[in-house]
């Protein structure tokens, strides 16, 4: 099948209409960093491409005091350059800062990172740790789903991701991220973890969400680690216990995989960095 047309659209309704008309024969192109490779390798062969890069509504970064909302067309660079993503949201800044190269960060979008569906997509573990909700729109209406659940009910061929939102962390919460890449500069990460930790006034963990990347078929919450850490302080023995808990979960999940021994070792450094930086940043930004 050959590509017949590229639609340059400037509003969301038009995208939905074209997706509705063409179904699986249409593909959205945002930054193009993933899809251009798929087109070149003939992994996909749509009849039409819908270029969404001119849609201003998809580029918003909004803070209404309670929620932070990111348009699907927000690039990694937009996040890196925005001072909202410092302090207790530093983990999202770090994840986006560690993506690929400057060129990839300038083009690649959050919506594309989600829609592409890679288990190793860097922005996803911090967004899952934040409890993010994804908004998808189609001719059938609006669908909102938590990013954590998105991977078991992913995007359909007539849907457009319009935004991702999460509750703004409080002063005693901190988001952290760590990544192990294959190569330093252009690595698609192979292992990541993120955590949103809430400390009480004495530095004990009140609540926590931990998410991992590339430890399964898709990025996911690490509930066993969370359950282990609740009510504890981040000390050497707690970090060791959390690593052991995660390794035990991995043994089940990745049983028989050739990558398991490597990932078991590598995850210890990644999870350690995620938790220890929560302690360090937490003591700088939180008010306990
Ligand atoms: C050299 C290189 C290095 C990279 N390094 C990293 C890295 O370190 N970490 C990382 O996470 N990723 C990395 N990537 C992958 C890529 O840059 C990201 O996945 C990026 O977020 C994709 O966004 P995009 O806007 O370019 O998507 P596109 O390529 O435009 O689209 C990707 C897919 O998403 C769909 N899509 C895009 N936007 C929407 C939307 N709003 N609604 C519905 N569907 C949509 C498209 O139809 C397509 O199927 C790398 C890629 C390259 C080529």
XYZ file of C-alpha atoms and ligand atoms in Angstrom:
341
model
C 0.000 0.000 0.000
C 1.370 3.453 -0.871
C 1.089 6.675 1.035
C -1.468 8.852 -0.795
C -1.755 11.944 1.332
C -0.385 13.865 4.294
C -2.942 15.989 6.133
C -1.519 19.038 7.925
C -4.222 19.780 10.432
C -4.537 22.585 12.959
C -7.369 21.365 15.151
C -8.336 18.251 17.089
C -11.784 17.789 15.478
C -10.245 17.480 12.052
C -7.891 14.728 13.258
C -10.792 12.802 14.751
C -12.795 13.109 11.554
C -9.925 11.844 9.378
C -9.195 8.992 11.801
C -12.900 8.136 11.737
C -12.955 8.073 7.926
C -9.754 6.142 7.313
C -9.469 3.893 10.390
C -6.381 1.691 10.214
C -5.318 3.279 6.903
C -4.491 6.533 8.726
C -1.551 7.168 11.058
C -0.805 10.171 13.197
C 2.635 11.696 12.946
C 3.845 13.952 15.779
C 7.631 14.349 16.187
C 8.183 11.494 13.752
C 11.110 10.022 15.718
C 9.517 6.560 15.928
C 7.097 6.508 13.011
C 9.530 7.623 10.322
C 11.717 4.603 11.136
C 8.657 2.312 11.029
C 7.656 3.758 7.644
C 11.175 3.381 6.245
C 11.389 -0.225 7.420
C 7.902 -0.846 5.978
C 6.666 -2.071 9.355
C 3.594 0.052 8.669
C 2.163 1.268 5.363
C -0.682 3.734 5.969
C -2.563 5.424 3.101
C -2.633 8.743 4.920
C -0.547 10.503 7.541
C -2.041 13.125 9.833
C 0.562 15.659 10.925
C -0.533 17.047 14.313
C 2.468 19.287 15.012
C 0.551 22.505 14.240
C -2.233 21.896 16.755
C -1.675 24.479 19.497
C -4.104 22.765 21.923
C -1.777 19.766 22.028
C 1.234 21.860 23.091
C -0.094 23.217 26.382
C 1.544 22.786 29.766
C -1.014 23.906 32.355
C -0.821 24.197 36.120
C -4.200 25.007 37.683
C -2.878 24.583 41.216
C -4.392 21.122 41.633
C -3.535 19.365 38.347
C -0.691 19.657 35.880
C -1.836 18.921 32.320
C 0.498 18.161 29.447
C -0.749 18.289 25.862
C 0.181 15.158 23.915
C 2.333 17.286 21.593
C 4.582 18.555 24.396
C 8.169 17.639 23.540
C 10.847 16.336 25.888
C 12.671 19.673 25.426
C 9.512 21.602 26.425
C 9.562 19.710 29.736
C 13.297 20.066 30.270
C 13.054 23.831 29.718
C 10.023 24.379 31.962
C 10.786 25.252 35.573
C 7.629 23.506 36.805
C 9.587 20.270 36.452
C 12.210 20.947 39.101
C 12.118 20.505 42.856
C 9.697 17.730 43.738
C 8.892 17.055 40.041
C 12.564 16.632 39.221
C 12.093 12.968 38.225
C 10.111 13.950 35.115
C 12.730 16.533 34.150
C 15.470 13.925 34.538
C 13.618 11.278 32.472
C 13.054 13.736 29.616
C 16.603 15.119 29.867
C 18.000 11.593 29.447
C 16.060 10.815 26.261
C 18.211 10.180 23.155
C 19.965 13.263 21.782
C 19.058 16.976 21.624
C 17.481 16.410 18.181
C 15.288 13.581 19.487
C 14.315 15.623 22.564
C 13.360 18.589 20.365
C 11.046 16.488 18.188
C 9.852 13.555 20.334
C 6.575 14.068 22.182
C 4.989 12.663 25.315
C 1.943 11.512 23.307
C 4.228 9.670 20.891
C 6.126 8.082 23.761
C 2.842 6.687 25.108
C 1.258 5.712 21.768
C 4.387 3.968 20.538
C 3.945 1.525 23.422
C 7.588 0.641 24.129
C 8.335 -1.052 27.459
C 11.417 1.165 27.657
C 9.750 4.551 27.008
C 11.464 6.913 29.432
C 8.709 9.360 30.302
C 6.271 6.618 31.316
C 7.552 5.358 34.723
C 7.606 8.877 36.247
C 4.167 9.604 34.773
C 2.830 6.310 36.172
C 4.386 7.102 39.568
C 2.515 10.424 39.452
C -0.778 8.551 38.917
C -1.308 10.140 35.491
C -4.543 9.932 33.515
C -4.442 9.737 29.704
C -7.211 11.358 27.673
C -8.057 9.830 24.297
C -10.584 11.227 21.864
C -12.330 9.604 18.896
C -15.567 9.939 16.924
C -17.065 7.698 19.597
C -16.283 10.207 22.349
C -13.753 10.752 25.119
C -11.994 8.000 27.041
C -9.908 8.606 30.160
C -7.719 5.858 31.546
C -4.921 5.767 34.085
C -1.540 5.435 32.415
C -0.915 2.404 34.618
C -3.917 0.623 33.037
C -3.394 2.032 29.549
C -1.063 -0.789 28.486
C -3.757 -3.428 28.960
C -6.260 -1.285 27.024
C -4.063 0.763 24.665
C -4.877 3.252 21.928
C -7.333 2.180 19.224
C -6.879 2.993 15.551
C -9.449 5.823 15.600
C -8.156 7.485 18.790
C -5.994 10.556 19.334
C -4.199 11.080 22.643
C -4.906 14.681 23.558
C -3.442 15.084 27.050
C -1.957 13.534 30.169
C -2.690 14.984 33.593
C -1.660 14.306 37.163
C -2.239 15.787 40.595
C 0.524 18.225 41.462
C 2.723 16.685 44.181
C 2.582 18.262 47.622
C 5.578 19.702 49.467
C 6.247 16.434 51.300
C 6.187 14.375 48.075
C 9.077 13.937 45.686
C 9.354 12.317 42.249
C 12.622 10.641 41.283
C 13.923 8.685 38.289
C 16.962 6.587 37.363
C 17.944 5.009 34.063
C 20.476 2.551 32.809
C 21.121 2.988 29.105
C 23.006 0.764 26.698
C 25.175 3.563 25.457
C 25.515 6.971 26.981
C 24.160 9.288 24.277
C 21.674 7.655 21.919
C 20.564 4.788 24.089
C 16.966 3.656 24.125
C 16.921 2.853 27.805
C 16.791 -0.738 28.834
C 15.997 -0.288 32.482
C 14.379 2.540 34.413
C 12.615 3.180 37.677
C 10.717 6.099 39.129
C 9.142 6.762 42.486
C 6.779 9.277 44.008
C 7.514 9.205 47.714
C 5.506 10.983 50.399
C 7.312 11.451 53.691
C 5.758 12.191 57.048
C 7.114 14.859 59.390
C 9.730 12.444 60.759
C 10.941 11.192 57.381
C 9.005 7.906 57.330
C 7.374 6.910 54.032
C 3.673 7.751 54.241
C 2.791 6.617 50.760
C 4.743 5.614 47.693
C 4.283 4.682 44.044
C 7.158 2.909 42.327
C 7.109 2.247 38.575
C 9.604 0.422 36.388
C 10.445 0.455 32.692
C 11.616 -2.589 30.708
C 11.108 -5.022 33.596
C 8.120 -6.543 31.824
C 6.041 -6.298 28.669
C 5.265 -2.680 29.468
C 6.092 -0.071 32.137
C 4.347 -1.006 35.383
C 3.751 -0.298 39.076
C 5.911 -2.297 41.474
C 3.344 -2.957 44.201
C 5.460 -5.410 46.203
C 8.246 -2.861 46.564
C 5.723 -0.213 47.565
C 4.191 -2.475 50.224
C 7.643 -3.254 51.577
C 8.618 0.418 51.854
C 5.478 1.929 53.407
C 6.054 3.069 56.984
C 9.856 2.772 56.710
C 12.650 5.318 56.501
C 15.031 5.223 53.552
C 18.152 3.725 55.142
C 20.763 1.284 53.831
C 18.880 -1.779 55.100
C 15.576 -0.516 53.666
C 17.149 0.037 50.255
C 18.665 -3.465 50.375
C 15.286 -4.933 51.336
C 13.520 -3.061 48.519
C 16.066 -4.323 45.984
C 15.618 -7.899 47.179
C 11.831 -7.544 46.977
C 12.024 -6.272 43.410
C 14.489 -8.995 42.412
C 12.095 -11.624 43.751
C 9.233 -10.156 41.674
C 11.492 -10.118 38.613
C 12.429 -13.769 39.113
C 8.756 -14.646 38.658
C 8.027 -12.195 35.883
C 11.116 -12.798 33.748
C 11.518 -16.514 34.466
C 13.531 -18.233 31.714
C 14.514 -14.974 29.969
C 18.173 -14.619 28.988
C 18.150 -11.001 30.207
C 17.128 -11.899 33.779
C 20.632 -12.281 35.335
C 21.757 -8.945 33.845
C 18.563 -7.143 34.838
C 18.744 -8.543 38.401
C 22.169 -6.971 38.891
C 21.425 -3.744 37.024
C 18.163 -3.039 38.844
C 19.926 -2.853 42.195
C 21.809 0.305 41.143
C 18.736 1.813 39.490
C 16.371 1.283 42.415
C 19.035 2.424 44.893
C 19.499 5.683 42.955
C 15.725 6.224 42.755
C 15.210 5.805 46.511
C 18.352 7.571 47.716
C 17.662 10.591 45.536
C 14.137 10.739 47.007
C 15.764 11.093 50.416
C 18.216 13.753 49.223
C 15.765 15.852 47.203
C 13.077 15.292 49.804
C 15.224 16.827 52.493
C 15.832 19.864 50.266
C 12.280 20.531 49.065
C 9.950 18.969 51.599
C 8.868 20.701 54.732
C 9.432 18.050 57.326
C 17.878 7.770 17.928
C 16.678 7.645 18.823
C 16.846 7.675 20.191
C 15.733 7.545 21.040
N 15.954 7.571 22.377
C 14.890 7.419 23.202
C 15.091 7.420 24.619
O 16.211 7.559 25.127
N 13.990 7.255 25.413
C 12.727 7.104 24.882
O 11.773 6.973 25.644
N 12.521 7.097 23.553
C 13.568 7.253 22.703
N 13.356 7.219 21.352
C 11.991 6.971 20.836
C 11.141 8.223 20.494
O 11.908 9.388 20.354
C 10.041 8.447 21.527
O 9.228 7.303 21.654
C 9.144 9.674 21.206
O 8.466 10.037 22.370
C 8.126 9.423 20.107
O 7.395 10.622 19.934
P 7.131 11.232 18.501
O 6.359 12.501 18.695
O 8.394 11.362 17.711
O 6.201 10.097 17.887
P 5.967 9.712 16.358
O 7.169 9.033 15.815
O 5.440 10.885 15.587
O 4.788 8.655 16.558
C 5.014 7.438 17.232
C 3.704 6.642 17.292
O 2.771 7.304 18.118
C 1.592 7.682 17.380
N 1.210 8.995 17.919
C 2.016 10.062 18.129
N 1.341 11.045 18.759
C 0.086 10.576 18.954
C -1.076 11.123 19.566
N -1.116 12.357 20.123
N -2.204 10.366 19.595
C -2.213 9.135 19.049
N -1.144 8.554 18.467
C 0.004 9.277 18.418
C 2.001 7.650 15.928
O 0.906 7.369 15.071
C 3.017 6.519 15.939
O 2.352 5.280 15.899
C 14.442 7.365 20.488
C 14.270 7.358 19.086
C 15.365 7.483 18.263
C 15.153 7.468 16.771
